[in-house]
Amino acid sequence: MNCVNRPRLQAALATFGMMAAMAGTGAGAAAPSGMGSFRDGLWEMTVRAEVPGTKPMPPIVVKKCISAKEIQDLQAKASRPPGSEQCKVFGQRTQGSTTSWRMECTGRMKIVGEGSVTSSGDSYAMQSSMVMTGADGKAMQVRNELSGKRLGDCKPGTP
């Protein structure tokens, strides 16, 4: 694994937390006190983002041991991120292991988007597309693909 800087690791962990919250409870709902459907262990998480009309960004790949307590903490944080009181999730639908939703956020930046996440205890895959419009009226479309897979149990000394 390449050395990963702290912001990239934080982004990947936040992504994992968001996925854990969504998979455990459905998008936009409060996280349960339990771990949802995710298991602790060594995880490999990949984040890909695309902004049409710009140079493709390389994917961010992070491997990290995640404890049951970290999963609980991430679920709690992801279910109520800062500014989330300005966002509404609607059209939520779960079919099997896939949950899809639409969302709209107001405030300084307006966001309209949709996405879906498919998860099991050992993996997740999420796709989302959103249009963000700033106070200046300029809009930017962003597409994300997030995935993760549990590689196994953590071994002593594994970060």
Tab-separated table of C-alpha atoms in Angstrom:
chain	number	residue	atom	x	y	z
A	1	MET	CA	0.000	0.000	0.000
A	2	ASN	CA	1.298	3.451	-0.818
A	3	CYS	CA	1.717	5.951	1.967
A	4	VAL	CA	-1.568	7.830	2.283
A	5	ASN	CA	-1.817	11.344	3.643
A	6	ARG	CA	-4.148	12.101	6.557
A	7	PRO	CA	-6.849	13.952	4.537
A	8	ARG	CA	-7.158	11.001	2.149
A	9	LEU	CA	-7.449	8.562	5.031
A	10	GLN	CA	-10.075	10.771	6.687
A	11	ALA	CA	-12.018	10.970	3.412
A	12	ALA	CA	-11.976	7.196	3.023
A	13	LEU	CA	-13.028	6.633	6.631
A	14	ALA	CA	-15.811	9.190	6.315
A	15	THR	CA	-16.931	7.372	3.178
A	16	PHE	CA	-16.914	4.066	5.035
A	17	GLY	CA	-18.913	5.620	7.867
A	18	MET	CA	-21.451	7.015	5.433
A	19	MET	CA	-21.791	3.608	3.796
A	20	ALA	CA	-22.108	1.896	7.162
A	21	ALA	CA	-24.856	4.281	8.209
A	22	MET	CA	-26.731	3.948	4.929
A	23	ALA	CA	-26.411	0.183	4.737
A	24	GLY	CA	-27.387	-0.242	8.370
A	25	THR	CA	-30.392	2.046	8.368
A	26	GLY	CA	-31.104	3.352	4.906
A	27	ALA	CA	-30.000	6.746	3.608
A	28	GLY	CA	-30.775	9.684	5.796
A	29	ALA	CA	-32.007	7.747	8.796
A	30	ALA	CA	-30.459	7.852	12.235
A	31	ALA	CA	-27.837	5.172	12.728
A	32	PRO	CA	-28.706	2.292	15.038
A	33	SER	CA	-26.726	1.716	18.195
A	34	GLY	CA	-25.339	-1.482	16.657
A	35	MET	CA	-22.877	-1.901	13.823
A	36	GLY	CA	-25.433	-2.250	11.063
A	37	SER	CA	-24.400	-4.876	8.540
A	38	PHE	CA	-20.660	-4.083	8.574
A	39	ARG	CA	-18.041	-6.218	10.286
A	40	ASP	CA	-14.850	-5.071	11.880
A	41	GLY	CA	-11.536	-6.083	10.323
A	42	LEU	CA	-9.067	-5.029	7.655
A	43	TRP	CA	-10.858	-3.017	4.953
A	44	GLU	CA	-9.737	-1.747	1.570
A	45	MET	CA	-11.704	1.348	0.549
A	46	THR	CA	-11.648	3.040	-2.854
A	47	VAL	CA	-13.031	6.471	-3.719
A	48	ARG	CA	-13.370	7.660	-7.320
A	49	ALA	CA	-14.705	11.093	-8.198
A	50	GLU	CA	-15.396	12.575	-11.623
A	51	VAL	CA	-16.190	16.148	-12.507
A	52	PRO	CA	-17.246	16.241	-16.168
A	53	GLY	CA	-15.057	18.560	-18.207
A	54	THR	CA	-12.027	18.232	-15.915
A	55	LYS	CA	-8.980	15.987	-15.884
A	56	PRO	CA	-9.804	12.576	-14.354
A	57	MET	CA	-8.706	12.245	-10.750
A	58	PRO	CA	-6.832	9.116	-9.672
A	59	PRO	CA	-8.746	6.873	-7.291
A	60	ILE	CA	-7.946	7.036	-3.588
A	61	VAL	CA	-7.302	3.573	-2.138
A	62	VAL	CA	-6.827	3.049	1.588
A	63	LYS	CA	-6.359	-0.095	3.663
A	64	LYS	CA	-7.175	0.173	7.354
A	65	CYS	CA	-8.118	-1.990	10.283
A	66	ILE	CA	-11.481	-0.826	11.563
A	67	SER	CA	-12.717	-1.904	14.989
A	68	ALA	CA	-16.333	-2.482	15.969
A	69	LYS	CA	-16.164	0.707	18.075
A	70	GLU	CA	-14.888	2.722	15.084
A	71	ILE	CA	-17.777	1.415	12.962
A	72	GLN	CA	-20.256	2.498	15.652
A	73	ASP	CA	-18.596	5.920	15.933
A	74	LEU	CA	-18.520	6.374	12.141
A	75	GLN	CA	-22.185	5.416	11.850
A	76	ALA	CA	-23.140	7.969	14.486
A	77	LYS	CA	-21.125	10.751	12.825
A	78	ALA	CA	-22.293	9.887	9.299
A	79	SER	CA	-25.955	9.814	10.260
A	80	ARG	CA	-25.758	13.438	11.428
A	81	PRO	CA	-22.947	15.204	9.536
A	82	PRO	CA	-22.478	18.967	10.037
A	83	GLY	CA	-24.992	20.855	7.898
A	84	SER	CA	-27.214	17.791	7.436
A	85	GLU	CA	-30.158	19.657	8.956
A	86	GLN	CA	-30.267	21.536	5.632
A	87	CYS	CA	-30.525	18.291	3.625
A	88	LYS	CA	-33.545	16.157	2.908
A	89	VAL	CA	-33.449	12.608	1.633
A	90	PHE	CA	-36.484	11.380	-0.256
A	91	GLY	CA	-37.512	8.676	-2.669
A	92	GLN	CA	-35.607	6.162	-0.556
A	93	ARG	CA	-36.151	2.625	-1.720
A	94	THR	CA	-34.572	-0.646	-0.646
A	95	GLN	CA	-34.667	-3.733	-2.798
A	96	GLY	CA	-32.683	-6.665	-1.479
A	97	SER	CA	-29.245	-5.379	-0.458
A	98	THR	CA	-29.493	-2.160	-2.492
A	99	THR	CA	-30.787	1.150	-1.163
A	100	SER	CA	-31.326	4.085	-3.531
A	101	TRP	CA	-32.293	7.656	-2.718
A	102	ARG	CA	-32.546	11.232	-3.912
A	103	MET	CA	-31.460	14.214	-1.873
A	104	GLU	CA	-31.666	17.967	-1.833
A	105	CYS	CA	-29.690	20.386	0.331
A	106	THR	CA	-30.266	24.085	0.826
A	107	GLY	CA	-28.048	26.740	2.321
A	108	ARG	CA	-25.038	28.549	0.898
A	109	MET	CA	-24.488	25.678	-1.511
A	110	LYS	CA	-27.480	23.966	-3.060
A	111	ILE	CA	-27.090	20.270	-3.819
A	112	VAL	CA	-29.430	18.019	-5.772
A	113	GLY	CA	-28.434	14.414	-6.267
A	114	GLU	CA	-29.206	10.756	-6.272
A	115	GLY	CA	-27.375	7.586	-5.459
A	116	SER	CA	-27.475	3.970	-4.490
A	117	VAL	CA	-25.479	1.661	-2.274
A	118	THR	CA	-25.308	-2.120	-2.357
A	119	SER	CA	-23.845	-3.731	0.719
A	120	SER	CA	-23.153	-6.910	2.608
A	121	GLY	CA	-21.236	-7.383	5.819
A	122	ASP	CA	-18.019	-7.704	3.821
A	123	SER	CA	-18.389	-5.207	0.971
A	124	TYR	CA	-20.174	-2.153	-0.342
A	125	ALA	CA	-20.446	-0.308	-3.640
A	126	MET	CA	-22.006	3.123	-3.964
A	127	GLN	CA	-22.656	5.364	-6.932
A	128	SER	CA	-23.869	8.919	-6.643
A	129	SER	CA	-24.367	11.876	-8.916
A	130	MET	CA	-25.032	15.402	-7.747
A	131	VAL	CA	-25.146	18.947	-8.967
A	132	MET	CA	-23.806	21.552	-6.552
A	133	THR	CA	-24.732	25.201	-7.110
A	134	GLY	CA	-22.850	27.887	-5.199
A	135	ALA	CA	-24.102	31.271	-4.025
A	136	ASP	CA	-22.675	32.711	-7.260
A	137	GLY	CA	-25.103	30.563	-9.295
A	138	LYS	CA	-22.345	28.440	-10.845
A	139	ALA	CA	-23.158	24.737	-10.966
A	140	MET	CA	-20.788	21.776	-10.894
A	141	GLN	CA	-21.704	18.160	-11.469
A	142	VAL	CA	-19.880	15.478	-9.487
A	143	ARG	CA	-20.091	11.716	-9.895
A	144	ASN	CA	-18.694	9.409	-7.246
A	145	GLU	CA	-18.019	5.718	-7.010
A	146	LEU	CA	-17.172	4.387	-3.592
A	147	SER	CA	-16.388	0.806	-2.777
A	148	GLY	CA	-14.957	-1.225	0.016
A	149	LYS	CA	-14.208	-4.796	0.818
A	150	ARG	CA	-13.258	-6.542	3.998
A	151	LEU	CA	-9.961	-8.333	3.484
A	152	GLY	CA	-9.984	-10.315	6.715
A	153	ASP	CA	-9.309	-9.996	10.393
A	154	CYS	CA	-6.849	-7.429	11.693
A	155	LYS	CA	-3.449	-8.705	12.670
A	156	PRO	CA	-1.391	-7.183	15.497
A	157	GLY	CA	0.549	-4.167	14.238
A	158	THR	CA	-1.732	-3.546	11.215
A	159	PRO	CA	-2.746	0.135	11.007
